[in-house]
Amino acid sequence: MGRHSMFPSAPNFRDLGGLRTEDGRKVRHGVLYRSEAPSVFDPEDLNRLGTLGIRLVCDLRNPAEIAEDDPVVEGTRRITIPVLPEVRTGGPDLIRELISDHTGGLARANMIRSYSTMPAVFEPYFAGLITEILDGNLPMLVHCTGGKDRSGFVVALLLAAVGVEFDAIVADYELSRKAMDRNAIRRLLVGPTGRSGLAENTEISDEVLDAMTVDRAYLKAVFEAAADRHGSLEQYIEVAGQLDADRRSRLRDALLE
């Protein structure tokens, strides 16, 4: 399985396997996946997803975003971990406001604000997520709605915690720009599957759509916000993840070859 999706209906799905650490190890293939929400998968792809042996699904959406009929990946247990405050998860009023600025300036500023809130919201849950991994609940799928922002942050933290090279972390994050093109971003926002309640033919400028995809500046903002909480990104990972030497070593052995 390569660094691109094996599921036509879920282009942002990928296996994190193969990413190199600073000391020459690699993330194991088939243990850590990231994706958009399972509701995006068509029935055939959802069935194929169930053949990967995934044991734990880490859903980063807030409860209000999860539909009662949300599909369940066969054979998995799902945990929900909020990464954004409820008010920042893209409600209709906020989306209408953001797309009203055709320059994309409001959308970009909102993305940076949203990313900057993630470390504080996620901090109480980070150690528990690591414990799930140490308890053998792998393979694991991490997802949010589009699989780019909240998933990008949490996956980046896990990769950093096991020593994956920073450039490799950024490169993985930026793969979502190709997977989530303007049309995909539009589908997240408007139409029958969108979150705004706006009609499918609602005008959204290319500048707004571009601002709502991934950007290295957003990843920089979230890392800086994490560092501000504990002095450095590494200290955030160590404190929030309760990563003493033993837990760090066990986490590396669980995720790396």
PDB file of C-alpha atoms in Angstrom:
ATOM      1  CA  MET A   1       0.000   0.000   0.000  1.00  0.00           C
ATOM      2  CA  GLY A   2       1.494   3.308  -1.071  1.00  0.00           C
ATOM      3  CA  ARG A   3       1.278   6.849   0.193  1.00  0.00           C
ATOM      4  CA  HIS A   4      -1.944   7.446  -1.715  1.00  0.00           C
ATOM      5  CA  SER A   5      -5.466   6.198  -1.145  1.00  0.00           C
ATOM      6  CA  MET A   6      -6.539   2.725  -2.205  1.00  0.00           C
ATOM      7  CA  PHE A   7     -10.166   3.878  -1.975  1.00  0.00           C
ATOM      8  CA  PRO A   8     -11.573   5.924  -4.887  1.00  0.00           C
ATOM      9  CA  SER A   9     -14.375   7.335  -2.730  1.00  0.00           C
ATOM     10  CA  ALA A  10     -11.986   8.414   0.053  1.00  0.00           C
ATOM     11  CA  PRO A  11      -8.998  10.130  -1.591  1.00  0.00           C
ATOM     12  CA  ASN A  12      -7.565  11.376   1.710  1.00  0.00           C
ATOM     13  CA  PHE A  13      -7.152   7.887   3.192  1.00  0.00           C
ATOM     14  CA  ARG A  14      -3.558   6.734   3.582  1.00  0.00           C
ATOM     15  CA  ASP A  15      -1.241   4.393   5.444  1.00  0.00           C
ATOM     16  CA  LEU A  16       1.483   6.201   7.397  1.00  0.00           C
ATOM     17  CA  GLY A  17       3.817   3.261   6.923  1.00  0.00           C
ATOM     18  CA  GLY A  18       7.261   3.901   5.507  1.00  0.00           C
ATOM     19  CA  LEU A  19       7.882   7.334   7.017  1.00  0.00           C
ATOM     20  CA  ARG A  20      11.455   7.508   8.311  1.00  0.00           C
ATOM     21  CA  THR A  21      12.567   8.520  11.768  1.00  0.00           C
ATOM     22  CA  GLU A  22      15.622  10.581  12.571  1.00  0.00           C
ATOM     23  CA  ASP A  23      17.446   7.454  13.790  1.00  0.00           C
ATOM     24  CA  GLY A  24      16.771   5.420  10.645  1.00  0.00           C
ATOM     25  CA  ARG A  25      13.706   3.408  11.639  1.00  0.00           C
ATOM     26  CA  LYS A  26      10.422   3.450   9.723  1.00  0.00           C
ATOM     27  CA  VAL A  27       6.752   3.556  10.626  1.00  0.00           C
ATOM     28  CA  ARG A  28       5.314   0.074  10.195  1.00  0.00           C
ATOM     29  CA  HIS A  29       2.946  -0.475   7.311  1.00  0.00           C
ATOM     30  CA  GLY A  30      -0.593  -1.399   8.246  1.00  0.00           C
ATOM     31  CA  VAL A  31      -0.656  -0.080  11.817  1.00  0.00           C
ATOM     32  CA  LEU A  32      -1.582   3.610  11.527  1.00  0.00           C
ATOM     33  CA  TYR A  33      -4.024   5.040   9.007  1.00  0.00           C
ATOM     34  CA  ARG A  34      -5.586   8.461   8.532  1.00  0.00           C
ATOM     35  CA  SER A  35      -8.705   9.362   6.608  1.00  0.00           C
ATOM     36  CA  GLU A  36     -11.791  11.452   6.120  1.00  0.00           C
ATOM     37  CA  ALA A  37     -14.982  10.269   7.864  1.00  0.00           C
ATOM     38  CA  PRO A  38     -16.271   6.751   7.081  1.00  0.00           C
ATOM     39  CA  SER A  39     -19.498   8.315   5.770  1.00  0.00           C
ATOM     40  CA  VAL A  40     -17.488   9.406   2.711  1.00  0.00           C
ATOM     41  CA  PHE A  41     -16.707   5.798   1.729  1.00  0.00           C
ATOM     42  CA  ASP A  42     -19.045   4.173  -0.768  1.00  0.00           C
ATOM     43  CA  PRO A  43     -20.358   0.700   0.202  1.00  0.00           C
ATOM     44  CA  GLU A  44     -17.699  -1.171  -1.765  1.00  0.00           C
ATOM     45  CA  ASP A  45     -14.845   0.843  -0.280  1.00  0.00           C
ATOM     46  CA  LEU A  46     -16.325   0.580   3.223  1.00  0.00           C
ATOM     47  CA  ASN A  47     -16.338  -3.201   2.865  1.00  0.00           C
ATOM     48  CA  ARG A  48     -12.725  -3.129   1.690  1.00  0.00           C
ATOM     49  CA  LEU A  49     -11.814  -0.895   4.628  1.00  0.00           C
ATOM     50  CA  GLY A  50     -13.182  -3.607   6.891  1.00  0.00           C
ATOM     51  CA  THR A  51     -10.638  -6.085   5.505  1.00  0.00           C
ATOM     52  CA  LEU A  52      -7.640  -4.116   6.821  1.00  0.00           C
ATOM     53  CA  GLY A  53      -8.023  -5.522  10.327  1.00  0.00           C
ATOM     54  CA  ILE A  54      -8.439  -2.103  11.939  1.00  0.00           C
ATOM     55  CA  ARG A  55      -9.151  -2.522  15.651  1.00  0.00           C
ATOM     56  CA  LEU A  56      -9.527   1.071  16.834  1.00  0.00           C
ATOM     57  CA  VAL A  57     -11.129   4.060  15.118  1.00  0.00           C
ATOM     58  CA  CYS A  58     -10.175   7.397  16.665  1.00  0.00           C
ATOM     59  CA  ASP A  59     -12.921   9.853  15.681  1.00  0.00           C
ATOM     60  CA  LEU A  60     -11.834  13.462  16.209  1.00  0.00           C
ATOM     61  CA  ARG A  61     -15.208  15.022  15.460  1.00  0.00           C
ATOM     62  CA  ASN A  62     -17.395  16.627  18.088  1.00  0.00           C
ATOM     63  CA  PRO A  63     -20.611  14.742  18.988  1.00  0.00           C
ATOM     64  CA  ALA A  64     -22.811  17.186  17.056  1.00  0.00           C
ATOM     65  CA  GLU A  65     -20.965  16.289  13.848  1.00  0.00           C
ATOM     66  CA  ILE A  66     -21.581  12.547  14.127  1.00  0.00           C
ATOM     67  CA  ALA A  67     -24.775  11.342  12.468  1.00  0.00           C
ATOM     68  CA  GLU A  68     -26.864   8.655  14.128  1.00  0.00           C
ATOM     69  CA  ASP A  69     -26.526   6.511  11.017  1.00  0.00           C
ATOM     70  CA  ASP A  70     -22.783   7.069  10.700  1.00  0.00           C
ATOM     71  CA  PRO A  71     -21.286   3.875   9.243  1.00  0.00           C
ATOM     72  CA  VAL A  72     -19.246   1.643  11.520  1.00  0.00           C
ATOM     73  CA  VAL A  73     -16.106  -0.042  10.231  1.00  0.00           C
ATOM     74  CA  GLU A  74     -16.579  -3.780  10.695  1.00  0.00           C
ATOM     75  CA  GLY A  75     -14.685  -5.303  13.611  1.00  0.00           C
ATOM     76  CA  THR A  76     -13.621  -1.986  15.134  1.00  0.00           C
ATOM     77  CA  ARG A  77     -14.145  -0.095  18.361  1.00  0.00           C
ATOM     78  CA  ARG A  78     -14.628   3.655  18.064  1.00  0.00           C
ATOM     79  CA  ILE A  79     -13.440   6.277  20.519  1.00  0.00           C
ATOM     80  CA  THR A  80     -14.321   9.954  20.149  1.00  0.00           C
ATOM     81  CA  ILE A  81     -11.758  12.582  21.059  1.00  0.00           C
ATOM     82  CA  PRO A  82     -12.610  16.259  20.518  1.00  0.00           C
ATOM     83  CA  VAL A  83      -9.838  18.382  19.056  1.00  0.00           C
ATOM     84  CA  LEU A  84     -11.761  21.605  18.411  1.00  0.00           C
ATOM     85  CA  PRO A  85     -14.180  23.506  20.655  1.00  0.00           C
ATOM     86  CA  GLU A  86     -17.802  23.060  19.561  1.00  0.00           C
ATOM     87  CA  VAL A  87     -17.946  26.653  18.278  1.00  0.00           C
ATOM     88  CA  ARG A  88     -15.048  26.094  15.881  1.00  0.00           C
ATOM     89  CA  THR A  89     -16.301  23.023  14.012  1.00  0.00           C
ATOM     90  CA  GLY A  90     -17.731  24.856  11.042  1.00  0.00           C
ATOM     91  CA  GLY A  91     -21.378  25.557  11.820  1.00  0.00           C
ATOM     92  CA  PRO A  92     -23.623  27.097   9.175  1.00  0.00           C
ATOM     93  CA  ASP A  93     -23.349  30.681  10.422  1.00  0.00           C
ATOM     94  CA  LEU A  94     -19.562  30.555  10.517  1.00  0.00           C
ATOM     95  CA  ILE A  95     -19.315  29.048   7.039  1.00  0.00           C
ATOM     96  CA  ARG A  96     -21.630  31.680   5.594  1.00  0.00           C
ATOM     97  CA  GLU A  97     -19.478  34.387   7.133  1.00  0.00           C
ATOM     98  CA  LEU A  98     -16.232  32.913   5.823  1.00  0.00           C
ATOM     99  CA  ILE A  99     -17.372  32.461   2.246  1.00  0.00           C
ATOM    100  CA  SER A 100     -18.763  36.007   2.141  1.00  0.00           C
ATOM    101  CA  ASP A 101     -15.176  37.297   1.974  1.00  0.00           C
ATOM    102  CA  HIS A 102     -14.197  36.337  -1.562  1.00  0.00           C
ATOM    103  CA  THR A 103     -10.535  37.194  -0.941  1.00  0.00           C
ATOM    104  CA  GLY A 104     -10.187  34.208   1.403  1.00  0.00           C
ATOM    105  CA  GLY A 105      -8.762  36.416   4.138  1.00  0.00           C
ATOM    106  CA  LEU A 106     -11.435  35.572   6.704  1.00  0.00           C
ATOM    107  CA  ALA A 107     -11.201  31.877   5.905  1.00  0.00           C
ATOM    108  CA  ARG A 108      -7.427  31.855   6.276  1.00  0.00           C
ATOM    109  CA  ALA A 109      -7.546  33.757   9.577  1.00  0.00           C
ATOM    110  CA  ASN A 110     -10.182  31.343  10.857  1.00  0.00           C
ATOM    111  CA  MET A 111      -8.051  28.349   9.906  1.00  0.00           C
ATOM    112  CA  ILE A 112      -5.094  29.722  11.856  1.00  0.00           C
ATOM    113  CA  ARG A 113      -7.305  30.463  14.881  1.00  0.00           C
ATOM    114  CA  SER A 114      -8.833  26.997  14.713  1.00  0.00           C
ATOM    115  CA  TYR A 115      -5.475  25.238  14.487  1.00  0.00           C
ATOM    116  CA  SER A 116      -4.185  27.318  17.390  1.00  0.00           C
ATOM    117  CA  THR A 117      -6.976  26.038  19.661  1.00  0.00           C
ATOM    118  CA  MET A 118      -6.288  22.361  19.005  1.00  0.00           C
ATOM    119  CA  PRO A 119      -3.412  21.713  21.455  1.00  0.00           C
ATOM    120  CA  ALA A 120      -5.385  22.950  24.477  1.00  0.00           C
ATOM    121  CA  VAL A 121      -8.516  20.961  23.605  1.00  0.00           C
ATOM    122  CA  PHE A 122      -6.616  17.771  22.745  1.00  0.00           C
ATOM    123  CA  GLU A 123      -4.166  17.844  25.666  1.00  0.00           C
ATOM    124  CA  PRO A 124      -6.393  16.020  28.216  1.00  0.00           C
ATOM    125  CA  TYR A 125      -6.873  13.141  25.760  1.00  0.00           C
ATOM    126  CA  PHE A 126      -3.381  12.646  24.337  1.00  0.00           C
ATOM    127  CA  ALA A 127      -2.078  10.329  27.056  1.00  0.00           C
ATOM    128  CA  GLY A 128      -5.185   8.161  26.813  1.00  0.00           C
ATOM    129  CA  LEU A 129      -4.760   7.788  23.066  1.00  0.00           C
ATOM    130  CA  ILE A 130      -1.158   6.704  23.540  1.00  0.00           C
ATOM    131  CA  THR A 131      -2.283   4.203  26.182  1.00  0.00           C
ATOM    132  CA  GLU A 132      -4.726   2.729  23.654  1.00  0.00           C
ATOM    133  CA  ILE A 133      -1.780   2.140  21.317  1.00  0.00           C
ATOM    134  CA  LEU A 134       0.385   0.676  24.080  1.00  0.00           C
ATOM    135  CA  ASP A 135      -2.462  -1.676  25.016  1.00  0.00           C
ATOM    136  CA  GLY A 136      -2.238  -3.186  21.551  1.00  0.00           C
ATOM    137  CA  ASN A 137      -5.234  -1.544  19.909  1.00  0.00           C
ATOM    138  CA  LEU A 138      -3.682  -1.521  16.465  1.00  0.00           C
ATOM    139  CA  PRO A 139      -4.142  -1.097  13.584  1.00  0.00           C
ATOM    140  CA  MET A 140      -5.726   2.298  14.252  1.00  0.00           C
ATOM    141  CA  LEU A 141      -7.568   4.687  11.966  1.00  0.00           C
ATOM    142  CA  VAL A 142      -7.523   8.391  12.847  1.00  0.00           C
ATOM    143  CA  HIS A 143     -10.165  10.509  11.155  1.00  0.00           C
ATOM    144  CA  CYS A 144     -12.195  13.689  11.441  1.00  0.00           C
ATOM    145  CA  THR A 145     -14.531  15.024   8.746  1.00  0.00           C
ATOM    146  CA  GLY A 146     -12.237  15.814   5.836  1.00  0.00           C
ATOM    147  CA  GLY A 147      -9.180  14.096   7.281  1.00  0.00           C
ATOM    148  CA  LYS A 148      -6.947  17.105   6.826  1.00  0.00           C
ATOM    149  CA  ASP A 149      -6.929  19.470   9.820  1.00  0.00           C
ATOM    150  CA  ARG A 150      -7.705  17.684  13.089  1.00  0.00           C
ATOM    151  CA  SER A 151      -6.372  14.410  11.718  1.00  0.00           C
ATOM    152  CA  GLY A 152      -3.346  16.265  10.394  1.00  0.00           C
ATOM    153  CA  PHE A 153      -2.572  17.628  13.858  1.00  0.00           C
ATOM    154  CA  VAL A 154      -3.060  14.389  15.813  1.00  0.00           C
ATOM    155  CA  VAL A 155      -1.148  12.286  13.292  1.00  0.00           C
ATOM    156  CA  ALA A 156       1.665  14.848  13.251  1.00  0.00           C
ATOM    157  CA  LEU A 157       1.921  14.595  17.054  1.00  0.00           C
ATOM    158  CA  LEU A 158       2.066  10.802  16.975  1.00  0.00           C
ATOM    159  CA  LEU A 159       4.716  10.867  14.265  1.00  0.00           C
ATOM    160  CA  ALA A 160       6.757  13.457  16.149  1.00  0.00           C
ATOM    161  CA  ALA A 161       6.441  11.405  19.347  1.00  0.00           C
ATOM    162  CA  VAL A 162       8.176   8.430  17.715  1.00  0.00           C
ATOM    163  CA  GLY A 163      10.857  10.577  16.084  1.00  0.00           C
ATOM    164  CA  VAL A 164       9.711  10.838  12.463  1.00  0.00           C
ATOM    165  CA  GLU A 165      11.714  13.459  10.606  1.00  0.00           C
ATOM    166  CA  PHE A 166      10.037  16.860  10.604  1.00  0.00           C
ATOM    167  CA  ASP A 167      10.202  17.214   6.825  1.00  0.00           C
ATOM    168  CA  ALA A 168       8.453  13.839   6.473  1.00  0.00           C
ATOM    169  CA  ILE A 169       5.694  14.962   8.849  1.00  0.00           C
ATOM    170  CA  VAL A 170       5.135  18.115   6.808  1.00  0.00           C
ATOM    171  CA  ALA A 171       5.206  16.159   3.544  1.00  0.00           C
ATOM    172  CA  ASP A 172       2.522  13.769   4.796  1.00  0.00           C
ATOM    173  CA  TYR A 173       0.369  16.673   5.970  1.00  0.00           C
ATOM    174  CA  GLU A 174       0.675  18.369   2.586  1.00  0.00           C
ATOM    175  CA  LEU A 175      -0.507  15.249   0.739  1.00  0.00           C
ATOM    176  CA  SER A 176      -3.997  16.287   1.800  1.00  0.00           C
ATOM    177  CA  ARG A 177      -3.747  19.297  -0.500  1.00  0.00           C
ATOM    178  CA  LYS A 178      -3.771  16.947  -3.486  1.00  0.00           C
ATOM    179  CA  ALA A 179      -6.434  14.677  -2.027  1.00  0.00           C
ATOM    180  CA  MET A 180      -8.731  17.514  -0.935  1.00  0.00           C
ATOM    181  CA  ASP A 181      -8.912  19.714  -4.028  1.00  0.00           C
ATOM    182  CA  ARG A 182     -11.303  22.621  -4.489  1.00  0.00           C
ATOM    183  CA  ASN A 183     -14.177  20.339  -5.451  1.00  0.00           C
ATOM    184  CA  ALA A 184     -13.666  18.208  -2.349  1.00  0.00           C
ATOM    185  CA  ILE A 185     -13.554  21.274  -0.094  1.00  0.00           C
ATOM    186  CA  ARG A 186     -16.744  22.552  -1.718  1.00  0.00           C
ATOM    187  CA  ARG A 187     -18.495  19.236  -0.983  1.00  0.00           C
ATOM    188  CA  LEU A 188     -17.564  19.594   2.682  1.00  0.00           C
ATOM    189  CA  LEU A 189     -19.207  23.002   2.797  1.00  0.00           C
ATOM    190  CA  VAL A 190     -22.326  23.058   0.620  1.00  0.00           C
ATOM    191  CA  GLY A 191     -24.883  20.817  -1.002  1.00  0.00           C
ATOM    192  CA  PRO A 192     -26.554  17.681   0.387  1.00  0.00           C
ATOM    193  CA  THR A 193     -23.418  16.462   2.167  1.00  0.00           C
ATOM    194  CA  GLY A 194     -22.164  19.883   3.277  1.00  0.00           C
ATOM    195  CA  ARG A 195     -22.257  21.467   6.717  1.00  0.00           C
ATOM    196  CA  SER A 196     -23.655  24.917   5.920  1.00  0.00           C
ATOM    197  CA  GLY A 197     -27.160  24.166   4.715  1.00  0.00           C
ATOM    198  CA  LEU A 198     -26.388  26.251   1.634  1.00  0.00           C
ATOM    199  CA  ALA A 199     -27.385  25.158  -1.837  1.00  0.00           C
ATOM    200  CA  GLU A 200     -24.929  23.246  -3.984  1.00  0.00           C
ATOM    201  CA  ASN A 201     -24.703  26.120  -6.474  1.00  0.00           C
ATOM    202  CA  THR A 202     -23.650  28.629  -3.806  1.00  0.00           C
ATOM    203  CA  GLU A 203     -20.808  30.768  -5.094  1.00  0.00           C
ATOM    204  CA  ILE A 204     -17.525  30.187  -3.282  1.00  0.00           C
ATOM    205  CA  SER A 205     -14.411  31.848  -4.628  1.00  0.00           C
ATOM    206  CA  ASP A 206     -11.305  29.853  -5.467  1.00  0.00           C
ATOM    207  CA  GLU A 207      -9.453  31.975  -2.912  1.00  0.00           C
ATOM    208  CA  VAL A 208     -11.784  30.796  -0.133  1.00  0.00           C
ATOM    209  CA  LEU A 209     -11.530  27.159  -1.218  1.00  0.00           C
ATOM    210  CA  ASP A 210      -7.738  27.400  -1.345  1.00  0.00           C
ATOM    211  CA  ALA A 211      -7.655  28.930   2.143  1.00  0.00           C
ATOM    212  CA  MET A 212      -9.654  26.003   3.492  1.00  0.00           C
ATOM    213  CA  THR A 213      -7.260  23.311   2.351  1.00  0.00           C
ATOM    214  CA  VAL A 214      -4.025  22.455   4.157  1.00  0.00           C
ATOM    215  CA  ASP A 215      -1.234  24.979   4.422  1.00  0.00           C
ATOM    216  CA  ARG A 216       2.195  24.736   6.003  1.00  0.00           C
ATOM    217  CA  ALA A 217       1.383  27.959   7.877  1.00  0.00           C
ATOM    218  CA  TYR A 218      -1.495  26.195   9.638  1.00  0.00           C
ATOM    219  CA  LEU A 219       0.740  23.344  10.790  1.00  0.00           C
ATOM    220  CA  LYS A 220       3.263  25.923  11.991  1.00  0.00           C
ATOM    221  CA  ALA A 221       0.503  27.674  13.955  1.00  0.00           C
ATOM    222  CA  VAL A 222      -0.601  24.497  15.727  1.00  0.00           C
ATOM    223  CA  PHE A 223       2.968  23.510  16.603  1.00  0.00           C
ATOM    224  CA  GLU A 224       3.629  26.992  17.981  1.00  0.00           C
ATOM    225  CA  ALA A 225       0.441  26.830  20.059  1.00  0.00           C
ATOM    226  CA  ALA A 226       1.549  23.476  21.485  1.00  0.00           C
ATOM    227  CA  ALA A 227       4.997  24.876  22.245  1.00  0.00           C
ATOM    228  CA  ASP A 228       3.449  27.888  23.988  1.00  0.00           C
ATOM    229  CA  ARG A 229       1.714  25.571  26.448  1.00  0.00           C
ATOM    230  CA  HIS A 230       4.841  23.749  27.644  1.00  0.00           C
ATOM    231  CA  GLY A 231       7.873  25.578  26.289  1.00  0.00           C
ATOM    232  CA  SER A 232       8.465  23.471  23.178  1.00  0.00           C
ATOM    233  CA  LEU A 233       6.663  21.005  20.949  1.00  0.00           C
ATOM    234  CA  GLU A 234       8.729  18.179  22.424  1.00  0.00           C
ATOM    235  CA  GLN A 235       7.746  19.206  25.959  1.00  0.00           C
ATOM    236  CA  TYR A 236       4.083  19.314  24.954  1.00  0.00           C
ATOM    237  CA  ILE A 237       4.362  15.772  23.606  1.00  0.00           C
ATOM    238  CA  GLU A 238       6.188  14.580  26.720  1.00  0.00           C
ATOM    239  CA  VAL A 239       3.861  16.242  29.243  1.00  0.00           C
ATOM    240  CA  ALA A 240       0.498  15.854  27.506  1.00  0.00           C
ATOM    241  CA  GLY A 241       1.317  12.334  26.345  1.00  0.00           C
ATOM    242  CA  GLN A 242       2.803  11.349  29.718  1.00  0.00           C
ATOM    243  CA  LEU A 243       5.732   9.985  27.762  1.00  0.00           C
ATOM    244  CA  ASP A 244       8.425   8.928  30.168  1.00  0.00           C
ATOM    245  CA  ALA A 245      11.322   6.897  28.761  1.00  0.00           C
ATOM    246  CA  ASP A 246       9.475   3.590  29.113  1.00  0.00           C
ATOM    247  CA  ARG A 247       6.250   4.728  27.433  1.00  0.00           C
ATOM    248  CA  ARG A 248       8.218   6.431  24.667  1.00  0.00           C
ATOM    249  CA  SER A 249      10.219   3.276  23.982  1.00  0.00           C
ATOM    250  CA  ARG A 250       7.086   1.112  23.939  1.00  0.00           C
ATOM    251  CA  LEU A 251       5.303   3.558  21.639  1.00  0.00           C
ATOM    252  CA  ARG A 252       8.211   3.494  19.215  1.00  0.00           C
ATOM    253  CA  ASP A 253       8.269  -0.296  19.228  1.00  0.00           C
ATOM    254  CA  ALA A 254       4.512  -0.402  18.597  1.00  0.00           C
ATOM    255  CA  LEU A 255       4.578   1.932  15.604  1.00  0.00           C
ATOM    256  CA  LEU A 256       8.068   1.457  14.158  1.00  0.00           C
ATOM    257  CA  GLU A 257       9.966  -1.352  12.514  1.00  0.00           C
TER     258      GLU A 257
END
